[in-house]
Structures are given as C-alpha cells and as structure tokens.
mmCIF file of C-alpha atoms in Angstrom:
data_model
loop_
_atom_site.group_PDB
_atom_site.id
_atom_site.type_symbol
_atom_site.label_atom_id
_atom_site.label_comp_id
_atom_site.label_asym_id
_atom_site.label_seq_id
_atom_site.Cartn_x
_atom_site.Cartn_y
_atom_site.Cartn_z
ATOM 1 C CA MET R 1 22.787 25.988 -8.241
ATOM 2 C CA GLU R 2 25.977 24.677 -9.584
ATOM 3 C CA ASN R 3 27.685 25.255 -6.210
ATOM 4 C CA GLN R 4 25.196 23.030 -4.506
ATOM 5 C CA ILE R 5 26.657 19.779 -6.420
ATOM 6 C CA LYS R 6 29.897 20.904 -5.630
ATOM 7 C CA ASN R 7 29.173 20.575 -1.920
ATOM 8 C CA GLN R 8 28.802 16.916 -2.731
ATOM 9 C CA LEU R 9 32.315 16.650 -3.736
ATOM 10 C CA THR R 10 35.126 14.973 -1.719
ATOM 11 C CA PRO R 11 38.530 16.843 -1.343
ATOM 12 C CA ASP R 12 40.285 14.234 -3.218
ATOM 13 C CA GLU R 13 37.791 14.512 -6.431
ATOM 14 C CA LYS R 14 39.100 16.477 -9.445
ATOM 15 C CA ILE R 15 36.388 17.753 -11.834
ATOM 16 C CA ILE R 16 36.627 16.521 -15.299
ATOM 17 C CA TRP R 17 33.644 18.015 -17.019
ATOM 18 C CA GLU R 18 30.502 20.032 -15.850
ATOM 19 C CA GLY R 19 27.548 21.167 -17.363
ATOM 20 C CA LYS R 20 23.798 20.832 -18.380
ATOM 21 C CA PRO R 21 21.807 20.282 -21.727
ATOM 22 C CA ASP R 22 20.529 23.451 -23.321
ATOM 23 C CA LYS R 23 16.881 24.317 -22.447
ATOM 24 C CA LYS R 24 15.223 23.713 -25.793
ATOM 25 C CA SER R 25 16.630 20.340 -26.015
ATOM 26 C CA PHE R 26 15.899 19.488 -22.360
ATOM 27 C CA LEU R 27 12.061 20.846 -22.783
ATOM 28 C CA PHE R 28 11.748 18.705 -25.925
ATOM 29 C CA MET R 29 13.529 15.629 -25.403
ATOM 30 C CA GLY R 30 12.072 12.201 -25.803
ATOM 31 C CA PRO R 31 8.597 11.688 -27.511
ATOM 32 C CA SER R 32 7.559 15.343 -26.409
ATOM 33 C CA TRP R 33 7.233 16.433 -30.145
ATOM 34 C CA PHE R 34 4.705 13.509 -30.460
ATOM 35 C CA ILE R 35 2.806 14.126 -27.331
ATOM 36 C CA ILE R 36 2.252 18.024 -28.138
ATOM 37 C CA PRO R 37 -0.546 17.350 -30.666
ATOM 38 C CA PHE R 38 -2.535 14.848 -28.603
ATOM 39 C CA THR R 39 -2.284 16.940 -25.277
ATOM 40 C CA PHE R 40 -3.862 20.010 -27.237
ATOM 41 C CA LEU R 41 -6.611 17.761 -28.653
ATOM 42 C CA TRP R 42 -7.279 16.584 -25.016
ATOM 43 C CA PHE R 43 -7.420 20.077 -23.634
ATOM 44 C CA GLY R 44 -9.450 21.121 -26.496
ATOM 45 C CA PHE R 45 -12.241 18.680 -26.148
ATOM 46 C CA ALA R 46 -12.047 18.994 -22.416
ATOM 47 C CA LEU R 47 -12.818 22.811 -22.780
ATOM 48 C CA PHE R 48 -15.479 22.057 -25.430
ATOM 49 C CA TRP R 49 -17.173 19.607 -22.799
ATOM 50 C CA GLU R 50 -16.736 22.157 -20.014
ATOM 51 C CA ILE R 51 -18.201 25.224 -21.889
ATOM 52 C CA THR R 52 -21.015 23.178 -23.385
ATOM 53 C CA ALA R 53 -21.935 21.678 -19.913
ATOM 54 C CA TRP R 54 -21.975 25.109 -18.470
ATOM 55 C CA VAL R 55 -23.864 26.870 -21.209
ATOM 56 C CA SER R 56 -26.761 24.133 -21.365
ATOM 57 C CA GLY R 57 -26.957 24.234 -17.523
ATOM 58 C CA ALA R 58 -25.846 20.667 -16.850
ATOM 59 C CA PRO R 59 -25.727 19.585 -13.053
ATOM 60 C CA THR R 60 -22.904 20.668 -10.981
ATOM 61 C CA PHE R 61 -21.417 16.982 -11.126
ATOM 62 C CA PHE R 62 -20.804 17.545 -14.821
ATOM 63 C CA LEU R 63 -19.235 20.741 -14.473
ATOM 64 C CA LEU R 64 -16.915 19.108 -11.863
ATOM 65 C CA PHE R 65 -16.292 15.953 -13.797
ATOM 66 C CA GLY R 66 -15.351 18.271 -16.738
ATOM 67 C CA GLY R 67 -13.289 20.551 -14.770
ATOM 68 C CA LEU R 68 -10.927 17.965 -13.902
ATOM 69 C CA PHE R 69 -10.346 16.909 -17.334
ATOM 70 C CA VAL R 70 -9.861 20.603 -18.085
ATOM 71 C CA ALA R 71 -7.157 20.686 -15.300
ATOM 72 C CA MET R 72 -5.332 17.668 -16.565
ATOM 73 C CA GLY R 73 -5.506 19.121 -19.906
ATOM 74 C CA PHE R 74 -4.081 22.329 -19.040
ATOM 75 C CA TYR R 75 -1.159 20.604 -17.310
ATOM 76 C CA ILE R 76 -0.306 18.189 -20.004
ATOM 77 C CA ALA R 77 -0.470 20.848 -22.746
ATOM 78 C CA ILE R 78 1.011 23.971 -20.882
ATOM 79 C CA GLY R 79 1.605 23.469 -17.355
ATOM 80 C CA ARG R 80 4.033 20.561 -17.732
ATOM 81 C CA PHE R 81 6.539 23.143 -19.405
ATOM 82 C CA PHE R 82 6.513 25.390 -16.448
ATOM 83 C CA VAL R 83 7.283 22.211 -14.014
ATOM 84 C CA ALA R 84 10.291 21.264 -16.709
ATOM 85 C CA GLY R 85 11.545 24.723 -16.737
ATOM 86 C CA LYS R 86 11.863 24.429 -12.768
ATOM 87 C CA GLU R 87 13.394 21.004 -13.131
ATOM 88 C CA TYR R 88 15.925 22.504 -15.799
ATOM 89 C CA ASP R 89 16.818 25.308 -13.578
ATOM 90 C CA ASN R 90 17.956 22.956 -10.744
ATOM 91 C CA LEU R 91 19.668 20.428 -13.164
ATOM 92 C CA TYR R 92 23.329 20.270 -13.251
ATOM 93 C CA TYR R 93 25.971 17.534 -14.155
ATOM 94 C CA VAL R 94 29.381 16.975 -12.896
ATOM 95 C CA LEU R 95 32.120 14.319 -13.866
ATOM 96 C CA THR R 96 34.816 13.723 -11.552
ATOM 97 C CA ASP R 97 37.772 11.494 -11.925
ATOM 98 C CA LYS R 98 35.609 8.965 -9.717
ATOM 99 C CA ARG R 99 31.970 9.762 -9.966
ATOM 100 C CA ALA R 100 29.334 11.170 -12.045
ATOM 101 C CA LEU R 101 26.894 13.464 -9.939
ATOM 102 C CA ILE R 102 23.571 14.721 -11.010
ATOM 103 C CA GLN R 103 21.690 17.525 -9.200
ATOM 104 C CA GLN R 104 17.904 17.692 -10.050
ATOM 105 C CA GLY R 105 14.759 18.405 -8.415
ATOM 106 C CA ILE R 106 11.828 20.712 -8.624
ATOM 107 C CA SER R 107 11.005 22.009 -5.019
ATOM 108 C CA ASN R 108 14.030 20.200 -3.292
ATOM 109 C CA LEU R 109 17.180 19.421 -4.631
ATOM 110 C CA GLU R 110 18.242 15.659 -5.060
ATOM 111 C CA PHE R 111 21.629 14.209 -5.698
ATOM 112 C CA GLN R 112 22.564 11.275 -7.489
ATOM 113 C CA SER R 113 26.027 9.741 -7.555
ATOM 114 C CA VAL R 114 27.465 7.104 -9.765
ATOM 115 C CA ASP R 115 30.558 5.495 -8.915
ATOM 116 C CA LEU R 116 32.424 4.855 -12.178
ATOM 117 C CA LYS R 117 34.264 1.730 -11.129
ATOM 118 C CA LYS R 118 31.095 0.031 -9.906
ATOM 119 C CA VAL R 119 28.726 1.027 -12.719
ATOM 120 C CA SER R 120 28.271 -2.196 -14.934
ATOM 121 C CA ASP R 121 26.744 -0.605 -18.119
ATOM 122 C CA ILE R 122 27.314 2.896 -19.518
ATOM 123 C CA GLU R 123 25.270 3.466 -22.732
ATOM 124 C CA LEU R 124 25.691 6.300 -25.259
ATOM 125 C CA HIS R 125 22.419 7.343 -27.153
ATOM 126 C CA LEU R 126 23.625 9.674 -30.021
ATOM 127 C CA LYS R 127 21.758 11.830 -32.230
ATOM 128 C CA SER R 128 22.511 13.036 -35.396
ATOM 129 C CA THR R 129 23.134 16.498 -34.071
ATOM 130 C CA GLY R 130 26.035 15.307 -32.005
ATOM 131 C CA LYS R 131 23.858 15.676 -28.901
ATOM 132 C CA GLY R 132 23.015 12.579 -26.886
ATOM 133 C CA ASP R 133 22.256 10.910 -23.686
ATOM 134 C CA ILE R 134 24.794 8.955 -21.505
ATOM 135 C CA VAL R 135 23.014 6.388 -19.073
ATOM 136 C CA PHE R 136 24.844 5.062 -16.174
ATOM 137 C CA GLY R 137 23.252 1.446 -16.155
ATOM 138 C CA SER R 138 20.905 -0.323 -18.339
ATOM 139 C CA LYS R 139 17.587 1.685 -19.295
ATOM 140 C CA GLY R 140 15.553 -1.564 -19.184
ATOM 141 C CA VAL R 141 11.741 -1.220 -20.455
ATOM 142 C CA MET R 142 11.363 2.539 -20.236
ATOM 143 C CA ARG R 143 13.815 3.881 -22.944
ATOM 144 C CA PHE R 144 13.101 7.824 -22.514
ATOM 145 C CA TYR R 145 12.464 10.627 -20.065
ATOM 146 C CA ILE R 146 9.735 13.581 -20.539
ATOM 147 C CA PRO R 147 10.505 16.513 -18.581
ATOM 148 C CA GLY R 148 7.537 17.991 -16.695
ATOM 149 C CA TRP R 149 6.689 14.497 -15.310
ATOM 150 C CA PRO R 150 8.805 14.213 -12.308
ATOM 151 C CA MET R 151 7.557 11.197 -10.789
ATOM 152 C CA MET R 152 8.424 9.348 -14.165
ATOM 153 C CA LYS R 153 11.997 8.423 -12.935
ATOM 154 C CA LYS R 154 10.900 7.121 -9.718
ATOM 155 C CA TRP R 155 7.977 5.101 -11.196
ATOM 156 C CA TYR R 156 9.956 3.538 -13.948
ATOM 157 C CA SER R 157 13.172 3.259 -11.954
ATOM 158 C CA LEU R 158 15.250 5.025 -14.639
ATOM 159 C CA PRO R 159 18.956 4.809 -14.060
ATOM 160 C CA PRO R 160 20.965 7.957 -13.668
ATOM 161 C CA ALA R 161 21.743 9.662 -16.919
ATOM 162 C CA PHE R 162 23.195 12.874 -18.336
ATOM 163 C CA TYR R 163 20.465 13.892 -20.908
ATOM 164 C CA GLY R 164 20.874 16.184 -23.886
ATOM 165 C CA ILE R 165 24.677 16.514 -23.567
ATOM 166 C CA ASP R 166 26.427 18.563 -26.577
ATOM 167 C CA ASN R 167 29.359 16.671 -27.913
ATOM 168 C CA ALA R 168 28.106 13.463 -26.185
ATOM 169 C CA GLN R 169 30.629 11.232 -27.868
ATOM 170 C CA GLU R 170 33.554 13.276 -26.394
ATOM 171 C CA LEU R 171 32.213 12.745 -23.088
ATOM 172 C CA TYR R 172 31.501 9.270 -23.416
ATOM 173 C CA LYS R 173 35.084 8.713 -24.298
ATOM 174 C CA LYS R 174 36.278 10.533 -21.209
ATOM 175 C CA ILE R 175 33.927 8.396 -19.369
ATOM 176 C CA SER R 176 35.295 5.145 -21.000
ATOM 177 C CA GLU R 177 38.914 6.146 -20.324
ATOM 178 C CA LEU R 178 38.015 7.003 -16.509
ATOM 179 C CA LYS R 179 36.397 3.415 -16.238
ATOM 180 C CA GLY R 180 39.361 1.849 -17.813
ATOM 181 C CA PHE R 181 37.283 0.465 -20.899
#
C-alpha cells in the first residue's frame, strides 16, 4: 500500500520520513483500554438478555430488540478490532520537504495532505515510551481517536495527524525545521 501514497507526490518533493505506528499501539491507542471492560459488560448483558428472552419464549419483538444490542455489543467488544486492523493495513504516513501526507481508509483509500508552510499549529503529544502523536492543527474538543470507529474523524472534524509514532520527538523536530519554527 505504501506505493499508493507515493503516487501523490510531486516530482520536486523529497521524502524526509515515512512510516506507520506499530499495530499494537494503533489498535489500543486513546482510551481503548478503558473502553474494553465496558464493551464486554455490554456484550455480556445483551447476550444474557437475548438468551433469557429466547429460553422464556418471549415474543419475536423482544428477540429482535435484543438482537440489535447483541450485534452492537459484538461490534464494540470484538468487531471493531477487525475494522481497526483493516484501517491499520491501509495507514501510511509520509513527510516530505513540503508536506505531510496521510494515506488511510478501510474499503477505499483516502489521502490527506498538509502544507507545512500553511498549517498554523503543530502539536506533539508525547508518551513516556517515546511514542507520540503529531497533530497538524488544533485538536479542538475531541482529544483522541479510537481505531475501529472510522466515522469518528469525520464526525468530530479531527485534524490530520501522525498517530503512535516511534521517536515522535525527533520527527517533530524535523517538522519544526521544515516549517521554520
């Protein structure tokens, strides 16, 4: 997939850095660790409801109603990791001497381009491990992204970002030099 983003480059651009986060960091970034217990409680209760309704001979409406919650519970507990895995497979970052490019998507590839000279804010969110997020623009109200929820970026208008980057401090310094900070 990396070659797809390279097709977006202009002939006069020089690649400074390219890469992607490691898969584990990507799948479990943001508040994912805090959400996991809730998702299994939801899924477990929905399964309990559905099995109880089925065993007790409840009307079809109750089975259908409970089935919706079982489906939602399955997605938030388990299914979202499959979607996030596909999202990870298509994710790739490139930093050139002029732009930051992001390739992403699940079924279709989408490309974002950030002109380093025109972007007003570049934020570094560094973790104790040295990994971090580099955000091109202000994050605003929504301060995180949870993989497996593809519409989240669109709903909350999250700015383009390089998430879960190893040695994020070094990359941030390179970007600052290119920008002229």
